[in-house]
Amino acid sequence: MSALEPLVIAALLVMAGATLLMRAGGFWVMGRVPLTPRVRRMLEALPGSIVAAIVLPVVAKIGPAAALAVAAAAAVMVLRRNEFLAVAAGVAVAILARSAGV
Amino acid sequence: MIDDRPGAPPFWSAAGFAQGVRLAAPAMPVMALFGVAFGAFAAQKDVTLTEAALMSAFMFAGASQFVAAEIWAHPMTVAGIATLALVTATVNMRFFLMGASLRPWLGGLPAWQTYPALSLLTEPGWLIALRYRAEGGADCAILLGSGVALWLIWIAGTVCGFLLGALVTEPQRYGLDVVMPVFFIVVLVPLWRGPRRAVPWAVAGVVALVAAQLLPGSWYIIAGAVAGAITGGIHDERA
């Protein structure tokens, strides 16, 4: 443990503030936009859209092992509805796929 | 999906907080693992243990912490702080959209109940809350309970990872690099409401794939998510 420089403390606080602004900002803004049926449909589509937008490019970047892992995890999740088992299956498939040279 | 019509009016209770902690349990190993990975990464960069622990406590946002650790430097400069602020805001812009998606559910509650929970918002916590809401739950303390539990695990994981340091040098060998996408897919499954409701997801995924080739940093997430939301907005329910 070392003493913190004043500018390091400033950097940590600024990063914390920027993160907090994002976390609270969207919720705050939506309170000032009227919740029409269209806005509601947009908000309903948002969660799955965020997940898809995060996952697909990452899978494409990592390659076929990630695609197999994701497919295996989704299959286990559909069949068993157990997050733990599904994540474990996905990671195991990735390890197997790589040792098989995929 | 978030849907107020069948859902009960929102409320807030200590029992909900405890249930949030329990619901976070399946996500805890993953959270701890990510914390360890961040700590180990930070240990190899120009970041001290105190700084890494404080980043985890103050930010609680893995992706942006990785980027911050990457560009962290001693001595810190004002220009460095400006860069860190911009990068942090950009990488964490997805929280803006996640928070927006919680408005239909939490909107009716007083600010002192919603903003503390929002300040600990993360992907797993958000997904846990969404699933709980989709299954008919209304207790908003779920969000705070899971948030606090995951936050503590995250800080503990960071410190352990920093101390273990060089042990995680080859993340691919242990499949650690696929943990993130796998976890996200697993939480997407319970949100499934038939192919019609998934059209915006497909649009979001394709737009993000294209945007990842064209835009710098994490902008592809924002581009994909916004495209998906717009698709959902113009997609007529009765068509």
Short mmCIF file of C-alpha atoms in Angstrom, two decimals:
data_model
loop_
_atom_site.label_atom_id
_atom_site.label_comp_id
_atom_site.label_asym_id
_atom_site.label_seq_id
_atom_site.Cartn_x
_atom_site.Cartn_y
_atom_site.Cartn_z
CA MET A 1 0.00 0.00 0.00
CA SER A 2 1.37 3.38 -0.93
CA ALA A 3 0.19 6.94 -0.39
CA LEU A 4 -2.07 8.27 -3.13
CA GLU A 5 -1.07 11.29 -5.19
CA PRO A 6 -3.70 14.08 -5.13
CA LEU A 7 -4.11 13.79 -8.92
CA VAL A 8 -4.66 10.03 -8.60
CA ILE A 9 -7.45 10.68 -6.12
CA ALA A 10 -8.88 13.25 -8.55
CA ALA A 11 -8.69 10.70 -11.39
CA LEU A 12 -10.48 8.05 -9.31
CA LEU A 13 -13.23 10.49 -8.33
CA VAL A 14 -13.69 11.72 -11.90
CA MET A 15 -14.00 8.13 -13.19
CA ALA A 16 -16.46 7.33 -10.42
CA GLY A 17 -18.49 10.44 -11.33
CA ALA A 18 -18.53 9.59 -15.05
CA THR A 19 -19.74 6.05 -14.27
CA LEU A 20 -22.42 7.30 -11.87
CA LEU A 21 -23.62 9.83 -14.44
CA MET A 22 -24.19 6.99 -16.92
CA ARG A 23 -25.90 4.73 -14.37
CA ALA A 24 -28.32 7.38 -13.15
CA GLY A 25 -28.61 9.42 -16.37
CA GLY A 26 -30.68 7.08 -18.53
CA PHE A 27 -33.21 6.52 -15.77
CA TRP A 28 -33.40 10.25 -15.07
CA VAL A 29 -33.87 11.20 -18.73
CA MET A 30 -36.62 8.62 -19.23
CA GLY A 31 -38.52 10.28 -16.38
CA ARG A 32 -38.69 13.44 -18.49
CA VAL A 33 -39.73 11.77 -21.75
CA PRO A 34 -43.46 10.90 -21.95
CA LEU A 35 -43.96 7.11 -21.89
CA THR A 36 -45.99 6.65 -25.09
CA PRO A 37 -46.73 3.11 -26.36
CA ARG A 38 -43.90 3.54 -28.87
CA VAL A 39 -41.37 4.61 -26.21
CA ARG A 40 -42.54 1.67 -24.10
CA ARG A 41 -41.98 -0.77 -27.00
CA MET A 42 -38.53 0.71 -27.51
CA LEU A 43 -37.68 0.22 -23.84
CA GLU A 44 -39.01 -3.36 -23.97
CA ALA A 45 -36.75 -4.15 -26.91
CA LEU A 46 -33.74 -2.54 -25.21
CA PRO A 47 -32.52 -5.22 -22.74
CA GLY A 48 -32.22 -8.04 -25.29
CA SER A 49 -30.77 -5.60 -27.83
CA ILE A 50 -28.01 -4.54 -25.43
CA VAL A 51 -27.15 -8.17 -24.73
CA ALA A 52 -27.08 -9.05 -28.45
CA ALA A 53 -24.97 -5.99 -29.25
CA ILE A 54 -22.43 -6.93 -26.57
CA VAL A 55 -22.26 -10.67 -27.29
CA LEU A 56 -22.21 -10.99 -31.09
CA PRO A 57 -19.13 -8.82 -31.81
CA VAL A 58 -17.22 -10.45 -28.91
CA VAL A 59 -18.03 -13.94 -30.22
CA ALA A 60 -17.01 -12.89 -33.74
CA LYS A 61 -13.73 -11.53 -32.38
CA ILE A 62 -12.82 -14.61 -30.30
CA GLY A 63 -13.80 -17.04 -33.07
CA PRO A 64 -15.45 -20.48 -33.53
CA ALA A 65 -14.56 -21.72 -30.02
CA ALA A 66 -16.63 -18.89 -28.55
CA ALA A 67 -19.51 -19.59 -30.95
CA LEU A 68 -19.56 -23.25 -29.88
CA ALA A 69 -19.33 -22.25 -26.21
CA VAL A 70 -22.22 -19.81 -26.53
CA ALA A 71 -24.35 -22.36 -28.43
CA ALA A 72 -23.68 -25.02 -25.78
CA ALA A 73 -24.50 -22.63 -22.94
CA ALA A 74 -27.75 -21.54 -24.63
CA ALA A 75 -28.76 -25.18 -25.21
CA VAL A 76 -28.11 -26.16 -21.59
CA MET A 77 -29.98 -23.08 -20.41
CA VAL A 78 -33.03 -23.88 -22.58
CA LEU A 79 -33.09 -27.52 -21.43
CA ARG A 80 -32.20 -27.15 -17.75
CA ARG A 81 -32.77 -23.47 -16.81
CA ASN A 82 -29.67 -23.58 -14.62
CA GLU A 83 -27.26 -20.63 -15.05
CA PHE A 84 -24.46 -22.33 -13.21
CA LEU A 85 -24.57 -25.49 -15.32
CA ALA A 86 -24.92 -23.47 -18.52
CA VAL A 87 -21.89 -21.26 -17.86
CA ALA A 88 -19.82 -24.31 -16.85
CA ALA A 89 -20.91 -26.15 -20.03
CA GLY A 90 -19.98 -23.16 -22.19
CA VAL A 91 -16.52 -22.81 -20.68
CA ALA A 92 -15.92 -26.59 -20.86
CA VAL A 93 -16.89 -26.65 -24.55
CA ALA A 94 -14.47 -23.77 -25.24
CA ILE A 95 -11.62 -25.63 -23.53
CA LEU A 96 -12.46 -28.87 -25.42
CA ALA A 97 -12.83 -27.06 -28.74
CA ARG A 98 -9.43 -25.44 -28.33
CA SER A 99 -7.70 -28.66 -27.31
CA ALA A 100 -9.27 -30.20 -30.44
CA GLY A 101 -7.70 -27.40 -32.47
CA VAL A 102 -10.84 -25.38 -33.31
CA MET B 1 -39.01 -7.96 -21.00
CA ILE B 2 -39.97 -5.14 -18.73
CA ASP B 3 -43.73 -4.96 -18.83
CA ASP B 4 -45.89 -3.05 -16.42
CA ARG B 5 -49.20 -4.46 -17.56
CA PRO B 6 -49.17 -7.81 -15.73
CA GLY B 7 -46.70 -6.57 -13.08
CA ALA B 8 -47.76 -5.49 -9.61
CA PRO B 9 -47.05 -1.88 -8.48
CA PRO B 10 -43.44 -1.47 -7.35
CA PHE B 11 -42.46 -1.49 -3.69
CA TRP B 12 -39.33 -1.81 -1.57
CA SER B 13 -38.63 -4.14 1.37
CA ALA B 14 -35.88 -5.67 3.49
CA ALA B 15 -37.04 -9.11 2.40
CA GLY B 16 -36.51 -8.02 -1.21
CA PHE B 17 -32.97 -6.94 -0.38
CA ALA B 18 -32.24 -10.39 1.08
CA GLN B 19 -33.81 -12.07 -1.95
CA GLY B 20 -31.63 -9.90 -4.20
CA VAL B 21 -28.55 -11.20 -2.39
CA ARG B 22 -29.77 -14.79 -2.93
CA LEU B 23 -30.61 -14.23 -6.61
CA ALA B 24 -27.11 -12.87 -7.12
CA ALA B 25 -25.54 -16.14 -5.92
CA PRO B 26 -25.31 -17.81 -9.37
CA ALA B 27 -23.56 -14.72 -10.74
CA MET B 28 -21.08 -14.46 -7.86
CA PRO B 29 -18.46 -16.96 -9.11
CA VAL B 30 -18.38 -15.19 -12.47
CA MET B 31 -18.16 -11.78 -10.76
CA ALA B 32 -15.35 -13.02 -8.49
CA LEU B 33 -13.53 -14.46 -11.49
CA PHE B 34 -13.78 -11.18 -13.41
CA GLY B 35 -12.58 -9.34 -10.29
CA VAL B 36 -9.58 -11.66 -10.06
CA ALA B 37 -8.89 -11.17 -13.76
CA PHE B 38 -9.02 -7.38 -13.36
CA GLY B 39 -6.80 -7.47 -10.25
CA ALA B 40 -4.25 -9.68 -12.00
CA PHE B 41 -4.31 -7.41 -15.05
CA ALA B 42 -3.90 -4.27 -12.94
CA ALA B 43 -0.96 -5.87 -11.12
CA GLN B 44 0.86 -6.14 -14.44
CA LYS B 45 0.19 -2.48 -15.24
CA ASP B 46 1.27 0.77 -13.56
CA VAL B 47 -1.48 0.43 -10.92
CA THR B 48 -0.98 -0.08 -7.17
CA LEU B 49 -3.09 -2.40 -5.01
CA THR B 50 -4.79 0.57 -3.33
CA GLU B 51 -5.61 2.13 -6.68
CA ALA B 52 -6.98 -1.12 -8.11
CA ALA B 53 -9.15 -1.70 -5.02
CA LEU B 54 -10.45 1.89 -5.09
CA MET B 55 -11.23 1.62 -8.82
CA SER B 56 -13.32 -1.46 -8.09
CA ALA B 57 -15.05 0.21 -5.13
CA PHE B 58 -15.72 3.54 -6.89
CA MET B 59 -16.43 2.38 -10.44
CA PHE B 60 -17.68 -1.22 -10.19
CA ALA B 61 -17.51 -1.41 -13.99
CA GLY B 62 -15.12 -4.07 -15.27
CA ALA B 63 -14.71 -3.12 -18.92
CA SER B 64 -13.93 0.53 -18.14
CA GLN B 65 -11.56 -0.49 -15.34
CA PHE B 66 -9.56 -2.65 -17.73
CA VAL B 67 -9.23 0.30 -20.10
CA ALA B 68 -8.37 2.66 -17.23
CA ALA B 69 -5.68 0.30 -15.92
CA GLU B 70 -4.28 0.08 -19.45
CA ILE B 71 -3.80 3.86 -19.76
CA TRP B 72 -3.10 4.54 -16.04
CA ALA B 73 0.21 6.32 -15.42
CA HIS B 74 2.34 7.73 -12.61
CA PRO B 75 2.63 10.63 -12.16
CA MET B 76 -1.01 11.32 -13.06
CA THR B 77 -1.59 14.42 -15.22
CA VAL B 78 -4.64 16.63 -15.81
CA ALA B 79 -4.67 15.56 -19.48
CA GLY B 80 -4.57 11.96 -18.29
CA ILE B 81 -7.59 12.57 -16.07
CA ALA B 82 -9.53 14.09 -18.98
CA THR B 83 -8.76 11.04 -21.13
CA LEU B 84 -9.78 8.68 -18.33
CA ALA B 85 -13.06 10.56 -17.83
CA LEU B 86 -13.94 10.41 -21.52
CA VAL B 87 -13.03 6.74 -21.90
CA THR B 88 -14.91 5.79 -18.74
CA ALA B 89 -18.06 7.60 -19.86
CA THR B 90 -17.91 6.03 -23.33
CA VAL B 91 -17.29 2.46 -22.20
CA ASN B 92 -20.01 2.76 -19.56
CA MET B 93 -22.58 4.36 -21.86
CA ARG B 94 -24.45 1.03 -21.92
CA PHE B 95 -25.45 1.72 -18.29
CA PHE B 96 -27.33 4.76 -19.57
CA LEU B 97 -29.51 2.50 -21.71
CA MET B 98 -29.89 -0.12 -18.97
CA GLY B 99 -31.05 2.55 -16.54
CA ALA B 100 -33.50 3.83 -19.16
CA SER B 101 -34.91 0.30 -19.53
CA LEU B 102 -35.71 0.21 -15.79
CA ARG B 103 -37.85 3.37 -15.91
CA PRO B 104 -41.22 1.66 -16.57
CA TRP B 105 -40.73 -0.49 -13.47
CA LEU B 106 -39.01 1.83 -10.98
CA GLY B 107 -40.40 5.14 -12.22
CA GLY B 108 -43.05 5.49 -9.52
CA LEU B 109 -40.68 5.15 -6.58
CA PRO B 110 -39.06 8.02 -4.60
CA ALA B 111 -35.53 8.97 -5.69
CA TRP B 112 -33.90 7.83 -2.44
CA GLN B 113 -35.01 4.27 -3.19
CA THR B 114 -34.05 4.14 -6.86
CA TYR B 115 -30.76 6.07 -7.22
CA PRO B 116 -28.72 4.13 -4.61
CA ALA B 117 -29.69 0.91 -6.39
CA LEU B 118 -28.92 2.44 -9.79
CA SER B 119 -25.47 3.52 -8.56
CA LEU B 120 -24.58 -0.20 -8.19
CA LEU B 121 -26.09 -1.22 -11.55
CA THR B 122 -24.11 -3.87 -13.47
CA GLU B 123 -24.96 -6.33 -16.25
CA PRO B 124 -25.56 -9.33 -13.97
CA GLY B 125 -27.49 -7.25 -11.42
CA TRP B 126 -29.61 -5.71 -14.17
CA LEU B 127 -30.29 -9.08 -15.77
CA ILE B 128 -31.21 -10.63 -12.42
CA ALA B 129 -33.67 -7.78 -11.83
CA LEU B 130 -35.12 -8.10 -15.36
CA ARG B 131 -35.69 -11.81 -14.95
CA TYR B 132 -37.28 -11.29 -11.55
CA ARG B 133 -39.56 -8.63 -13.04
CA ALA B 134 -40.40 -10.82 -16.05
CA GLU B 135 -41.53 -13.53 -13.63
CA GLY B 136 -43.93 -11.07 -12.03
CA GLY B 137 -41.87 -9.67 -9.15
CA ALA B 138 -42.26 -6.04 -8.09
CA ASP B 139 -39.91 -5.56 -5.12
CA CYS B 140 -37.26 -3.05 -6.21
CA ALA B 141 -34.93 -3.80 -3.27
CA ILE B 142 -33.92 -6.85 -5.35
CA LEU B 143 -31.77 -4.49 -7.41
CA LEU B 144 -30.01 -3.00 -4.38
CA GLY B 145 -29.50 -6.41 -2.69
CA SER B 146 -27.91 -8.01 -5.73
CA GLY B 147 -25.93 -4.82 -6.38
CA VAL B 148 -24.39 -4.71 -2.89
CA ALA B 149 -23.60 -8.46 -2.92
CA LEU B 150 -21.92 -8.30 -6.33
CA TRP B 151 -20.09 -5.09 -5.41
CA LEU B 152 -18.46 -6.69 -2.33
CA ILE B 153 -17.51 -9.82 -4.34
CA TRP B 154 -16.05 -7.60 -7.06
CA ILE B 155 -13.80 -5.70 -4.61
CA ALA B 156 -12.71 -8.93 -2.87
CA GLY B 157 -11.95 -10.55 -6.24
CA THR B 158 -9.90 -7.54 -7.32
CA VAL B 159 -7.70 -7.69 -4.21
CA CYS B 160 -7.22 -11.48 -4.51
CA GLY B 161 -6.43 -11.18 -8.22
CA PHE B 162 -3.91 -8.44 -7.62
CA LEU B 163 -2.15 -10.54 -4.99
CA LEU B 164 -2.23 -13.68 -7.17
CA GLY B 165 -0.91 -11.46 -9.94
CA ALA B 166 0.82 -13.44 -12.59
CA LEU B 167 -1.13 -16.70 -12.10
CA VAL B 168 -3.67 -15.81 -14.80
CA THR B 169 -1.23 -15.20 -17.63
CA GLU B 170 -2.95 -17.37 -20.24
CA PRO B 171 -6.70 -16.70 -19.93
CA GLN B 172 -7.55 -18.53 -23.19
CA ARG B 173 -6.21 -21.87 -21.92
CA TYR B 174 -8.79 -21.95 -19.17
CA GLY B 175 -11.61 -20.62 -21.32
CA LEU B 176 -11.77 -17.41 -19.27
CA ASP B 177 -12.14 -15.28 -22.39
CA VAL B 178 -15.49 -16.90 -23.27
CA VAL B 179 -16.95 -16.46 -19.76
CA MET B 180 -18.34 -13.03 -20.58
CA PRO B 181 -20.28 -13.90 -23.80
CA VAL B 182 -21.43 -17.21 -22.31
CA PHE B 183 -22.79 -15.48 -19.23
CA PHE B 184 -24.68 -12.96 -21.37
CA ILE B 185 -26.26 -15.65 -23.55
CA VAL B 186 -27.35 -17.55 -20.46
CA VAL B 187 -29.21 -14.54 -19.14
CA LEU B 188 -30.74 -13.79 -22.54
CA VAL B 189 -32.58 -17.14 -22.60
CA PRO B 190 -35.18 -16.29 -19.91
CA LEU B 191 -35.97 -13.03 -21.74
CA TRP B 192 -37.13 -15.00 -24.80
CA ARG B 193 -40.76 -14.19 -25.70
CA GLY B 194 -40.96 -15.77 -29.14
CA PRO B 195 -39.31 -14.92 -32.47
CA ARG B 196 -41.40 -11.76 -33.09
CA ARG B 197 -40.07 -10.08 -29.94
CA ALA B 198 -36.54 -11.14 -30.87
CA VAL B 199 -36.47 -9.26 -34.19
CA PRO B 200 -34.98 -6.14 -32.51
CA TRP B 201 -32.29 -8.34 -30.90
CA ALA B 202 -31.25 -9.67 -34.32
CA VAL B 203 -31.11 -6.12 -35.69
CA ALA B 204 -29.07 -5.03 -32.66
CA GLY B 205 -26.62 -7.91 -33.09
CA VAL B 206 -26.09 -7.34 -36.81
CA VAL B 207 -25.71 -3.56 -36.43
CA ALA B 208 -23.23 -4.09 -33.59
CA LEU B 209 -21.23 -6.56 -35.72
CA VAL B 210 -20.96 -4.03 -38.55
CA ALA B 211 -20.35 -1.10 -36.20
CA ALA B 212 -17.53 -2.98 -34.46
CA GLN B 213 -15.67 -2.88 -37.79
CA LEU B 214 -16.34 0.82 -38.36
CA LEU B 215 -16.38 2.56 -34.98
CA PRO B 216 -13.63 2.84 -32.36
CA GLY B 217 -13.89 1.61 -28.77
CA SER B 218 -17.21 0.39 -27.37
CA TRP B 219 -19.46 2.51 -29.61
CA TYR B 220 -20.71 -0.61 -31.39
CA ILE B 221 -22.65 -1.58 -28.24
CA ILE B 222 -24.46 1.76 -28.25
CA ALA B 223 -25.07 1.62 -32.03
CA GLY B 224 -26.51 -1.91 -31.82
CA ALA B 225 -28.64 -1.24 -28.75
CA VAL B 226 -30.13 1.95 -30.19
CA ALA B 227 -30.85 0.20 -33.52
CA GLY B 228 -32.61 -2.60 -31.62
CA ALA B 229 -34.70 -0.15 -29.58
CA ILE B 230 -35.73 1.80 -32.69
CA THR B 231 -36.70 -1.48 -34.39
CA GLY B 232 -38.80 -2.34 -31.35
CA GLY B 233 -40.44 1.09 -31.51
CA ILE B 234 -41.52 0.86 -35.16
CA HIS B 235 -42.43 -2.83 -34.93
CA ASP B 236 -46.23 -2.72 -34.54
CA GLU B 237 -47.49 -5.12 -31.84
CA ARG B 238 -50.60 -6.15 -33.85
CA ALA B 239 -49.00 -6.41 -37.31
#
